[in-house]
XYZ file of C-alpha atoms in Angstrom:
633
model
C 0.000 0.000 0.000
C 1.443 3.528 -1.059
C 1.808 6.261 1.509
C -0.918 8.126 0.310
C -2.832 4.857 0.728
C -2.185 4.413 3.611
C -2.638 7.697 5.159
C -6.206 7.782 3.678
C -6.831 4.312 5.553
C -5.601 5.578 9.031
C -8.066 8.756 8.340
C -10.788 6.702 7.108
C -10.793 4.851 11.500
C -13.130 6.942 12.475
C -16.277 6.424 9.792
C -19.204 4.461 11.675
C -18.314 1.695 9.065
C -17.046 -1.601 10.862
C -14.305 -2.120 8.716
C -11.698 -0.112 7.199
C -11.488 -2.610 4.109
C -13.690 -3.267 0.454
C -15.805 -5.866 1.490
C -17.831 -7.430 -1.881
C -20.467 -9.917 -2.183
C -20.522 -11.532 -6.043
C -23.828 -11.177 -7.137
C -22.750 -12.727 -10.877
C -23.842 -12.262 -14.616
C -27.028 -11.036 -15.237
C -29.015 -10.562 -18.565
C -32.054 -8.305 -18.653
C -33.436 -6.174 -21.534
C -31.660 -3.394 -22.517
C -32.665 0.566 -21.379
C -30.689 1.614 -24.648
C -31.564 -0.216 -27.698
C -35.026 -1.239 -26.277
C -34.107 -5.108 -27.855
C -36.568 -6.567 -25.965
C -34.853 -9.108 -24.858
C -32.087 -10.314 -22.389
C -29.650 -8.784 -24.557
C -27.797 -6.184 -21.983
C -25.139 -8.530 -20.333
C -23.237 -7.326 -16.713
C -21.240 -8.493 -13.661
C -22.588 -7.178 -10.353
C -20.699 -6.895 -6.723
C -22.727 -6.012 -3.883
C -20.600 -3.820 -1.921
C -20.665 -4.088 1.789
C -17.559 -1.420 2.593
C -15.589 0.359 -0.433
C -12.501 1.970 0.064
C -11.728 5.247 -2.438
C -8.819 4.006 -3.741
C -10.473 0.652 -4.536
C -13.292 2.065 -6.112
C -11.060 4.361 -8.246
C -9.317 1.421 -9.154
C -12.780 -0.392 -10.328
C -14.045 3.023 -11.994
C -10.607 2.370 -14.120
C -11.388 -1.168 -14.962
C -14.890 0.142 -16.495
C -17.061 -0.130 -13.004
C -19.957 2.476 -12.107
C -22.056 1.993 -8.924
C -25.927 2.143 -8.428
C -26.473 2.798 -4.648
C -24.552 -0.196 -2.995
C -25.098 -2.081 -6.474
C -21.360 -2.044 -8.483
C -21.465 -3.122 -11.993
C -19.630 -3.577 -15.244
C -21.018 -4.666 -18.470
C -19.262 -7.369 -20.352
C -18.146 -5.940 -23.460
C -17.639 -8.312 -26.025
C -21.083 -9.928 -25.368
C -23.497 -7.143 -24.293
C -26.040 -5.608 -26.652
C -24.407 -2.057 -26.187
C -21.215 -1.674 -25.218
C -20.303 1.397 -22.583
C -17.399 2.815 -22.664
C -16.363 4.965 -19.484
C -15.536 8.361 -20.889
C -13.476 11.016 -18.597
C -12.067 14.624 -18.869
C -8.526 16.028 -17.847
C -10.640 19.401 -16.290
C -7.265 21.616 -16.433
C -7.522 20.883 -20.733
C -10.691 21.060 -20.736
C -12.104 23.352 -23.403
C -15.886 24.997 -23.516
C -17.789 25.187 -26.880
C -19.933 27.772 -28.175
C -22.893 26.272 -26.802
C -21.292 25.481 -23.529
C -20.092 29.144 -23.020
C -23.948 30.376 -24.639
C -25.549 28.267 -21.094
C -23.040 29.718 -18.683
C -24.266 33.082 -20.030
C -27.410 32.606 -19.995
C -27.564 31.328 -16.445
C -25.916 34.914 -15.528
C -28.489 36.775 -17.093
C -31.491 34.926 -15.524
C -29.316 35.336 -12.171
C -28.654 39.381 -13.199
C -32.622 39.804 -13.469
C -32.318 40.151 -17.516
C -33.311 36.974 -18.858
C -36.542 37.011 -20.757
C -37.955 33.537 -20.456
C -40.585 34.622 -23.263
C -38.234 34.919 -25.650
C -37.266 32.771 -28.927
C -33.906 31.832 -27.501
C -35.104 30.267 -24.567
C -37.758 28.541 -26.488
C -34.629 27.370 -28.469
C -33.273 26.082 -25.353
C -36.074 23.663 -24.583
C -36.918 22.073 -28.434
C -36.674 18.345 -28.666
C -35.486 18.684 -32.265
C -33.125 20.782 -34.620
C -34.770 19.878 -37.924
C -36.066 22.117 -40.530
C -39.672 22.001 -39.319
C -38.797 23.238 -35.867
C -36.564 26.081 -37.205
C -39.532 26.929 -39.439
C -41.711 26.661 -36.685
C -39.598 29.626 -34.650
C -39.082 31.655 -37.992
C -43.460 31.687 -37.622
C -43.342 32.539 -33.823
C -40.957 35.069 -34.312
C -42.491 36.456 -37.227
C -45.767 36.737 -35.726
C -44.208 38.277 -32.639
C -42.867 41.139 -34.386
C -45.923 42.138 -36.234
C -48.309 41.880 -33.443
C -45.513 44.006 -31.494
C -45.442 46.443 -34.657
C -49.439 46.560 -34.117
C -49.982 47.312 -30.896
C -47.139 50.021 -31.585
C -48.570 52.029 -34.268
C -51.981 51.727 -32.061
C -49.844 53.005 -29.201
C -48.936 55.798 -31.938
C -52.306 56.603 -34.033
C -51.194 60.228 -35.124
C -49.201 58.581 -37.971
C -47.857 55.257 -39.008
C -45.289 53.648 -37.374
C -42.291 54.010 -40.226
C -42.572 57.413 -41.314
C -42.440 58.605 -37.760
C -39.276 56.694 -36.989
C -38.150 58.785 -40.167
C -39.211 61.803 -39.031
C -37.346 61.319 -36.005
C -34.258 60.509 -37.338
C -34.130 63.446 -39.349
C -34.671 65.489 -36.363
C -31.713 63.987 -35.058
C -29.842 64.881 -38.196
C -30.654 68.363 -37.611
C -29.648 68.082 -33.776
C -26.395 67.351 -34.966
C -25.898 69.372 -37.393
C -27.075 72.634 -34.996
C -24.506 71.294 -32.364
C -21.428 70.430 -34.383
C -21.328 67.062 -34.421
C -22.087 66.627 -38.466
C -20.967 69.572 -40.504
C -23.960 71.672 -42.276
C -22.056 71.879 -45.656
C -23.324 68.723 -47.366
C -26.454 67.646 -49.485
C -29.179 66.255 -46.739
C -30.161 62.699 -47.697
C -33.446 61.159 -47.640
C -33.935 58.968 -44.625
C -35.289 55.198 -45.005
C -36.684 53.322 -42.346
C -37.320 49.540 -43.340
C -39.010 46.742 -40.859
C -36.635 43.746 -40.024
C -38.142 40.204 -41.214
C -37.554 37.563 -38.808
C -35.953 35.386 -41.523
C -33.647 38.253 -42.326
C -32.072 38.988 -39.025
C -28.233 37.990 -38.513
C -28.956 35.216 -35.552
C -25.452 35.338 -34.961
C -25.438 39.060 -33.567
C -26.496 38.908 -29.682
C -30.148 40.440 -29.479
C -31.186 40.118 -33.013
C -34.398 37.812 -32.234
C -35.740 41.075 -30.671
C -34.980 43.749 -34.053
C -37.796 45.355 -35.120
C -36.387 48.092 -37.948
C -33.185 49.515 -38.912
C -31.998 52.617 -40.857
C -28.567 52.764 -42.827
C -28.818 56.641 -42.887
C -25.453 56.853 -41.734
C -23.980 55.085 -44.570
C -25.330 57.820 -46.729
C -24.536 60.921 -44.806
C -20.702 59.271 -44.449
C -20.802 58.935 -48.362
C -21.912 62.345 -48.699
C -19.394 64.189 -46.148
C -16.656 62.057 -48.370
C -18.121 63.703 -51.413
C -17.743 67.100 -50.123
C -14.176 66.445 -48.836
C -12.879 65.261 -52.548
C -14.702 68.703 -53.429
C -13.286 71.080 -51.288
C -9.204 72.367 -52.202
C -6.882 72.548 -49.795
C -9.189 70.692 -46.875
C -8.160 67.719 -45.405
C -11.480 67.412 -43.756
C -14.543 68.634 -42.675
C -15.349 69.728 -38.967
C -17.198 66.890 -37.263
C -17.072 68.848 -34.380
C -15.437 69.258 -31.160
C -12.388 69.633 -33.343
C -12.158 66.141 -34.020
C -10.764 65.429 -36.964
C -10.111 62.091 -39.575
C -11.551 60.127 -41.786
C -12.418 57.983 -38.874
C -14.645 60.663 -37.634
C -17.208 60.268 -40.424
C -17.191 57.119 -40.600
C -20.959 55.296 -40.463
C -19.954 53.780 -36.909
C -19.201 56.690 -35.693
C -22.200 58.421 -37.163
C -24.843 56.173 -36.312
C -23.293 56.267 -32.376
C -24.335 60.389 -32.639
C -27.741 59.668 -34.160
C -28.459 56.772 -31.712
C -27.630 59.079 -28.615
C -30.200 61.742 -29.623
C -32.843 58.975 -30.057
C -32.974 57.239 -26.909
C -36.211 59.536 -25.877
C -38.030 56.335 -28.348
C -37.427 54.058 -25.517
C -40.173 56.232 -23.136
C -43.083 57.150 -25.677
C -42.676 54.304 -28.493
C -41.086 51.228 -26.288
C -38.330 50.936 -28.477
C -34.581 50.808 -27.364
C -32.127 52.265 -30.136
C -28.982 50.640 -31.019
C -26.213 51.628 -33.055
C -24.539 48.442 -34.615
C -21.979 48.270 -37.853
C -22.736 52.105 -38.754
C -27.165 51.128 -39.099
C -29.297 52.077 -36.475
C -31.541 49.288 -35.047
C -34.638 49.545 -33.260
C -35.355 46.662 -30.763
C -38.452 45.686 -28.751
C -37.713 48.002 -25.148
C -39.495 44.975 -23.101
C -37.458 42.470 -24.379
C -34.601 43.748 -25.093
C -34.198 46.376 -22.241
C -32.574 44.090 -19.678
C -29.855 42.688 -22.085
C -28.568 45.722 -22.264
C -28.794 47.034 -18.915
C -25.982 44.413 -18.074
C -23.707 45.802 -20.635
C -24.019 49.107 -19.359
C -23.851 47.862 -15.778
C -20.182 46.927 -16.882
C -19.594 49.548 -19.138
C -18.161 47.396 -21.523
C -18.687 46.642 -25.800
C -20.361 43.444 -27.217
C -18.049 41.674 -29.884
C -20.475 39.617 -32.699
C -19.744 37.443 -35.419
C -20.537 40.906 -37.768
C -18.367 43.384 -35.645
C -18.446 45.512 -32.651
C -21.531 46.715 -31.518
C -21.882 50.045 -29.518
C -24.997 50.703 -27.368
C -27.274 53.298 -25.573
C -27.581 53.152 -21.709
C -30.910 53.160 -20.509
C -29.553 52.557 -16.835
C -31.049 55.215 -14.774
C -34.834 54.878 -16.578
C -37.018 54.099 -13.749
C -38.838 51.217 -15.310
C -35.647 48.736 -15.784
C -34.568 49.335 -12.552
C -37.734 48.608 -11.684
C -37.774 44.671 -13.706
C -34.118 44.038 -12.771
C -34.086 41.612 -9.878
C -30.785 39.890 -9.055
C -31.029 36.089 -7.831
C -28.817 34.920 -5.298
C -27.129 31.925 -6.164
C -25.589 28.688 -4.224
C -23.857 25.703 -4.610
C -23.848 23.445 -1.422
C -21.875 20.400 -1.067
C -22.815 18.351 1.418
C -21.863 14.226 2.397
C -24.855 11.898 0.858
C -27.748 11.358 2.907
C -31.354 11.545 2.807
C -33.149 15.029 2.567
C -36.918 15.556 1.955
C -36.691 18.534 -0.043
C -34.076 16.662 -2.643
C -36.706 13.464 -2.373
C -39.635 16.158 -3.369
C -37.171 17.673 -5.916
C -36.081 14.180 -7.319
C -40.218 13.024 -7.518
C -41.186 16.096 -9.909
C -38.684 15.558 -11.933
C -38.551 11.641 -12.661
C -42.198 12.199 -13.187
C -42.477 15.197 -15.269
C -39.146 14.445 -17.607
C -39.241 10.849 -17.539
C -42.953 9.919 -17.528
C -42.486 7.965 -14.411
C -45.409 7.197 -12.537
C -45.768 8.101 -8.747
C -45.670 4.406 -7.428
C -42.433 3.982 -9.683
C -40.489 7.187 -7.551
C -40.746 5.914 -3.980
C -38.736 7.084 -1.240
C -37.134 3.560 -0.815
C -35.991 3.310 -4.513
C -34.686 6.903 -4.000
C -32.594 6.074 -1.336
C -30.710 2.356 -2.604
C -30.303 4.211 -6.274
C -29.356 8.193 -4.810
C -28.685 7.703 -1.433
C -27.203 5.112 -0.259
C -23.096 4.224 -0.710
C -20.357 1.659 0.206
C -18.100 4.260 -0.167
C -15.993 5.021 3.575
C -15.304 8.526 4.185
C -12.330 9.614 4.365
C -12.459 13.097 6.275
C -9.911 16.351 5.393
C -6.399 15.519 6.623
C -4.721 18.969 6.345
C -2.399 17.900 3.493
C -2.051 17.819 -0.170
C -3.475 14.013 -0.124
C -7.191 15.050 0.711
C -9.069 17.846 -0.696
C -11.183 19.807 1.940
C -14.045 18.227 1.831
C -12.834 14.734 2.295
C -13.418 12.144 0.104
C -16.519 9.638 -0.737
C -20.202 10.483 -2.034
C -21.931 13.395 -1.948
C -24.805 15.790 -3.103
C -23.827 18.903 -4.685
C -27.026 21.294 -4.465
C -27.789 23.974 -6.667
C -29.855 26.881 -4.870
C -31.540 29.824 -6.444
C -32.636 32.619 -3.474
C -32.225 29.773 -1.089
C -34.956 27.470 -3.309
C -33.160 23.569 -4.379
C -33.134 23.916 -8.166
C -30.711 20.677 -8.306
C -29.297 18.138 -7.133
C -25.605 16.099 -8.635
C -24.940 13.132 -6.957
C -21.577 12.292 -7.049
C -18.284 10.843 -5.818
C -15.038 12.438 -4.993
C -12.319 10.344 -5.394
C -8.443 10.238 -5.173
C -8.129 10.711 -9.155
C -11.594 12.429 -10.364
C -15.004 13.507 -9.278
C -17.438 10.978 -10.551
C -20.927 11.940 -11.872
C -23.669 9.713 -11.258
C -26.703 11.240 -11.636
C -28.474 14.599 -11.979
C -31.843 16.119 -11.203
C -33.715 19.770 -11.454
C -36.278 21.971 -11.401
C -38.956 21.108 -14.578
C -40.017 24.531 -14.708
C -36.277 25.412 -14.657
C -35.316 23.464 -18.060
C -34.706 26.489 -20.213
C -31.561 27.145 -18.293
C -30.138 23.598 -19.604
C -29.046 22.633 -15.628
C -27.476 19.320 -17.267
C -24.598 21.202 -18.831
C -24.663 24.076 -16.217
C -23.870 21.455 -13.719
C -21.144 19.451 -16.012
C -19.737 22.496 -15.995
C -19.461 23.325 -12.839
C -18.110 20.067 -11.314
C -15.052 20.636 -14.327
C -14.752 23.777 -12.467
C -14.851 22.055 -8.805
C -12.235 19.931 -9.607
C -9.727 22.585 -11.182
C -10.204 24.498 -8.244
C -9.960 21.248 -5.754
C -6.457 20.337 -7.993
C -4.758 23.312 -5.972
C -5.715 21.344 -2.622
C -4.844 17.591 -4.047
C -2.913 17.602 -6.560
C -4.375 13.441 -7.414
C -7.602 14.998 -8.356
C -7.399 15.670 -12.054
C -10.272 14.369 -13.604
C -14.118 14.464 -14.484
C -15.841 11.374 -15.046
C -18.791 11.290 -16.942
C -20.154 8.076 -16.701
C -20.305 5.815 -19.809
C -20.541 6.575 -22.957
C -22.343 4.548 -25.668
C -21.507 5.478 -29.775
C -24.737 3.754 -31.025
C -27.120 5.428 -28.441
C -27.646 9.219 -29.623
C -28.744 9.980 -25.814
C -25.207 9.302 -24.881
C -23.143 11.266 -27.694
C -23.393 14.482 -25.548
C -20.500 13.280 -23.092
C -18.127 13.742 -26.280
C -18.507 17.426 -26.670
C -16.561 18.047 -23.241
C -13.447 18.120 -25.169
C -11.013 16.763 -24.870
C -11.868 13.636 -23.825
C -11.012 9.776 -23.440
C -12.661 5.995 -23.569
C -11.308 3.189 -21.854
C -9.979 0.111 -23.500
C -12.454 -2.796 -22.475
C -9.351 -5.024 -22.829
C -5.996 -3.541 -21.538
C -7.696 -0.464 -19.695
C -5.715 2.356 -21.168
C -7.194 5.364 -22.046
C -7.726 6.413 -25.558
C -8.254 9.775 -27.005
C -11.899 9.675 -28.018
C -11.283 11.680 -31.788
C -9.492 8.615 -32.423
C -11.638 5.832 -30.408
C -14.658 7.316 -32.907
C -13.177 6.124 -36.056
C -12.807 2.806 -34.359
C -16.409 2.791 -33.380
C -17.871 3.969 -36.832
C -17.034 0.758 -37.649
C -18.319 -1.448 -34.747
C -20.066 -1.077 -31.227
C -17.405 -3.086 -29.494
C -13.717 -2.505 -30.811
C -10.586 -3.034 -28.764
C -9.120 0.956 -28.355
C -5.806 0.266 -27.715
C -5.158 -1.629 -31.100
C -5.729 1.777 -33.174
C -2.298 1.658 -33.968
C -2.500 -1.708 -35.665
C -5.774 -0.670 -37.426
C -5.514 1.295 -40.725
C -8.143 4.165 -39.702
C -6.813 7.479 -39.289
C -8.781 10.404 -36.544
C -10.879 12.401 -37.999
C -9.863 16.021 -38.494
C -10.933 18.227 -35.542
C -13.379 20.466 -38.064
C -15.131 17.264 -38.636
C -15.463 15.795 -35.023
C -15.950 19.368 -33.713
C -19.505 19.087 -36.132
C -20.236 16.167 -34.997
C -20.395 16.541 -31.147
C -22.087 19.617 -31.638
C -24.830 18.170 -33.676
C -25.550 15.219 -31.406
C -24.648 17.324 -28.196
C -27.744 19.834 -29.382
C -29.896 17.207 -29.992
C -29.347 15.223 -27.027
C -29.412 18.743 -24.741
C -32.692 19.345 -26.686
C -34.409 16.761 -25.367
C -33.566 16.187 -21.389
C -30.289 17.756 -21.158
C -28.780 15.467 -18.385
C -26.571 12.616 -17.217
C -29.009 9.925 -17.733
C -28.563 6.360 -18.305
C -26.031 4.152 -16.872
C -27.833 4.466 -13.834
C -30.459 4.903 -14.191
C -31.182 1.528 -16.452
C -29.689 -0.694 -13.683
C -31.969 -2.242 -11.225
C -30.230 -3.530 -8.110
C -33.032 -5.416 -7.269
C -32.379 -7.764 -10.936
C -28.922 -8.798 -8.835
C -30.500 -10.168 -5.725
C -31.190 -13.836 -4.886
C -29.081 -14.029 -8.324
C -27.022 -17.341 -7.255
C -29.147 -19.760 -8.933
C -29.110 -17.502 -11.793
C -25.401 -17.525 -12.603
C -24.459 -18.604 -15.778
C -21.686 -20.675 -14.386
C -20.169 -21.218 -17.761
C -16.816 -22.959 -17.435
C -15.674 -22.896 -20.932
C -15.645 -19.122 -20.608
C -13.095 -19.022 -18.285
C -9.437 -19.418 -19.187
C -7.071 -20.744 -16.440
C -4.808 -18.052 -16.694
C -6.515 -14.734 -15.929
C -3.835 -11.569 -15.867
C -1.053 -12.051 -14.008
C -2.481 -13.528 -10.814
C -3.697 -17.083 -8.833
C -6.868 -17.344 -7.602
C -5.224 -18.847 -4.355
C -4.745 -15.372 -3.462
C -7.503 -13.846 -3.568
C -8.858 -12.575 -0.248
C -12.397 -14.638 1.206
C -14.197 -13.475 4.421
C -15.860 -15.859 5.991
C -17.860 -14.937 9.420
C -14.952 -13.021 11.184
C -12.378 -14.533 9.390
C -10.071 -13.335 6.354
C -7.975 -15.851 4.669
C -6.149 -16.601 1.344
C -8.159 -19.130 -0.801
C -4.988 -21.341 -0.715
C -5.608 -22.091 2.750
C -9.125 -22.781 2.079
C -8.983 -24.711 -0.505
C -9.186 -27.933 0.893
C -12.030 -27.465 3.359
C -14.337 -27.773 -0.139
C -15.478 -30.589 -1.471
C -14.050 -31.548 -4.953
C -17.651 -30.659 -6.628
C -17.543 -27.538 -4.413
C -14.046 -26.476 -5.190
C -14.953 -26.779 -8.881
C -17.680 -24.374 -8.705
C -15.973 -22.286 -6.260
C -12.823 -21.481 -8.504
C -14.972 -20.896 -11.256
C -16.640 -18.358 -9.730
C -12.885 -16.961 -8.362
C -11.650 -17.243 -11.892
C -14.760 -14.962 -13.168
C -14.122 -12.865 -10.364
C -10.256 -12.053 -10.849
C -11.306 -11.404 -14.397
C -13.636 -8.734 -14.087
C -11.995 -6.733 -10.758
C -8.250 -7.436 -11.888
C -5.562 -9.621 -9.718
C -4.351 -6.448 -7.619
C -7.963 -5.689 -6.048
C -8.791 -9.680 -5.558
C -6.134 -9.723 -3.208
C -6.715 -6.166 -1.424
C -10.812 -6.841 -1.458
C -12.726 -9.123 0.927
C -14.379 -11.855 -1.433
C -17.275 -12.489 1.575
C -18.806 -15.647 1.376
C -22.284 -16.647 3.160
């Protein structure tokens, strides 16, 4: 045992558990229909342990041999004969690197936490579609669409002395004129026409923050910069025309900078017309004031510019107008980690949601199911130690809570261990799903452990479960880049833009033979578009870590031993690099070798006995046969 090891043993004394040491019960091979494929039949094919006491090292170890845990249930599938293989997937957090989408929920949470989210609009209904095809996009091109001309209604009723466009004219050339009288545009050029148009929905740059909520826009500024560039070529011996303030440049008339002046003297719009004016790329936009008003309040919170995909967009403040500080309401937000044990308000949390986003029906969410699959653990505690070998929290199972002006809004239930934090499970608020919570949490426990890495330097990774390539549910895990699968067979890890091109070609592949295999990785472009596409699909639909878990009934395991499919020829004498006399058996109080048991069987006993030892060393390795307790009656 290393000194780390050991250390984390001596710390571990105190836990209420009896003994310090893993302490397994083999509950065998099971086949039962599978939660992925939906076969039908006893196609999905595992190995279960029932684990009495589990040690975080040991379980580390198993987690690296392709184990996961339900409750006290630990289980592995077996690869090469199981209906859909599962690869566990992890994350280096310190390399980790966030995609569009990934940084797009992070923001979002902050603006429904700032007060300025708008759950009524487009993007947020975005959020919560179970599809990306054509007919949904279509589908929001119509909302939108409609939205904007009932909005340009109920304006031009707002405003019956004239219609809606020529006003907006009117008052831009107004503004012209303001300019003009105070030196900010010089009076010695042709006037242009102004030309208000009305932004269609399919029209609007969806790339540019804000433009769901773009109403009409004006590219006067264009013109009067083409006209002041006129006079200059026209005038001799002027370099430029006064722009006022004694500025001077060609940058000075540029469109930009034009549209910024015009913008400034129309931000009176935002009291008598609800509209919020916007100077973006030299046009001036006019946005919906209800829904866009709180967007930019942030910006000008922070005094700071928006970059889009189409350039650098300047703004007007609207800070001080009564009504947004009136609808700006900051949240106060919480995360809570606390050691895993049973809470009512996470049970009443846990029951909405396994009924509303999974269809489950109320007998199927009882409080005794909650606590063997959520609650309870095998997992001994090992408590802070002061020292770079424990992080301050200690290690084992947890719940990490998510709370929103002290209200639960989720719940991760997972396990911190000497290498990684392990996520098993996640559940939220239904009438919270427009803030994706799935990702927001995967997000944040890659955060906890980069932070935690300062503490214990061990803890370097996020685990994410398994990952299965022929179940589109699954696909999601990929996009936390950059990630890797485990080899079923030698248990290395394997970069995943590589394991892909392996499994394009089959659902159960040995990983670490890519080098003997002629496939090449895919270019990043080409992976990058694909774990987009299935991550946005997948986060479409329930946006969490569902799955592994959640498809394994403990209860298929029990009263299993006349169920085991004690097949013989399966087993190959030599397993690893180990003897099966060495494995560790518990028996009432008493821990021996199986060398010095052997002869207290019978020879039909011993038979059956070292088959099941032989299975045994196979699936939990020859190191952790000898450091487990194989307990027996």
């Amino acid at each position: 045992m290393s000194e780390k090891k050991k250390m984390r043993s001596e710390a571990s004394s105190s836990n209420s558990n009896s003994s310090d040491d893993s302490v397994v019960v083999d509950v065998g091979r099971r086949r039962n229909s599978c939660g992925y494929c939906k076969s039908g039949g006893p196609n999905s094919i595992s190995h279960g342990l029932w684990a009495r006491n589990l040690t975080v090292d040991d379980y580390q170890a198993l987690l690296d041999r392709g184990w996961r845990r339900s409750g006290c249930l630990l289980y592995k599938p077996e690869m090469e004969k199981t209906c859909c293989p599962s690869y566990t997937i992890r994350l280096k957090a310190s390399d980790f690197a966030p995609s569009t989408e990934q940084r797009r929920v992070l923001k979002r949470m902050q603006r429904f936490l700032d007060g300025t989210l708008d759950k009524s609009s487009d993007d947020l209904m975005d959020a919560t579609d179970t599809s990306g095809d054509a007919q949904t996009t279509s589908s929001r091109q119509s909302r939108s669409l409609a939205a904007a001309k009932s909005l340009t209604g109920k304006l031009e009723e707002k405003y019956k002395a004239e219609p809606l466009i020529p006003h907006l004219e009117s008052q831009i050339d107004k503004a012209v004129h303001m300019c003009i009288e105070s030196g900010d545009l010089s009076s010695d050029f042709q006037f242009p026409k102004v030309s208000v148009k009305m932004v269609a929905p399919a029209k609007r740059k969806l790339s540019t923050e804000g433009s769901e909520d773009l109403l009409f826009t004006s590219s006067i500024s264009f013109q009067i910069a083409a006209a002041l560039r006129r006079q200059r070529k026209d005038v001799e011996h002027e370099k430029i025309s006064e722009l006022g303030a004694g500025k001077r440049g060609q940058d000075a008339d540029a469109p930009k900078v034009i549209a910024a002046k015009l913008a400034s003297r129309l931000n009176y719009l935002a009291e008598s017309l609800g509209l919020l004016v916007r100077s973006c790329n030299g046009h001036i936009n006019f946005y919906s004031y209800e829904r866009r008003v709180g967007k930019d309040a942030v910006v000008s919170n922070h005094n700071e510019m928006k970059q889009s995909s189409s350039g650098i967009c300047s703004k007007v403040s609207f800070s001080s107008t009564p009504r947004e500080n009136h609808e700006l309401k900051r949240r106060r937000f919480e995360v809570r980690l606390k050691r895993s044990s049973f809470d009512p308000e996470e049970y009443s949390l846990y029951r909405r949601y396994q009924i509303r986003v999974h269809n489950d029906s109320p007998d199927e969410v009882g409080e005794s199911s909650y606590r063997r699959f959520l609650v309870d653990t095998p997992l001994i505690f090992v408590p802070p130690s002061g020292d770079p070998t424990v992080p301050p929290c200690g290690f084992g199972s947890f719940h990490q809570q998510y709370l929103i002006d002290g209200r639960l809004v989720a719940v991760g239930v997972i396990d911190i261990l000497p290498k990684c934090l392990s996520s098993k499970y996640l559940f939220w608020d239904p009438d919270l799903a427009f803030l994706s919570l799935g990702k927001y949490s995967a997000l944040q426990e890659i955060r906890w452990v980069t932070q935690n890495q300062v503490h214990c330097p061990s803890l370097q990774y996020y685990y994410l479960g398994y990952y299965i390539h022929s179940c589109s549910k699954m696909r999601y895990k990929a996009a936390y880049r950059p990630s890797e699968l485990l080899c079923p067979l030698r248990y290395q890890w394997v970069r995943f833009d590589v394991a892909k091109t392996l499994l394009d070609r089959k659902p159960y592949t040995v990983l670490s033979d890519f080098p003997t295999q002629s496939g090449e990785p895919l270019p990043p472009s080409n992976l990058e578009k694909y774990e987009e596409q299935n991550d946005e699909h997948f986060h479409g639909s329930n946006d969490i870590f569902v799955g592994e878990d959640e498809e394994m009934d403990e209860f298929n395991y029990e009263g299993s031993d006349d169920e085991l499919v004690a097949e013989s020829s399966d087993i190959q004498p030599k397993v690893e690099d180990g003897d099966i006399g060495s494995i560790l058996i518990g028996l009432k109080e008493v821990r021996l070798r199986y060398k010095d048991l052997r002869q207290a069987f019978a020879s039909s006993e011993r038979r059956y006995m070292e088959t099941q030892l032989h299975r045994y060393m196979r699936v939990v390795g020859a190191e952790l046969s000898e450091r487990m307790v194989y307990l027996l009656g």
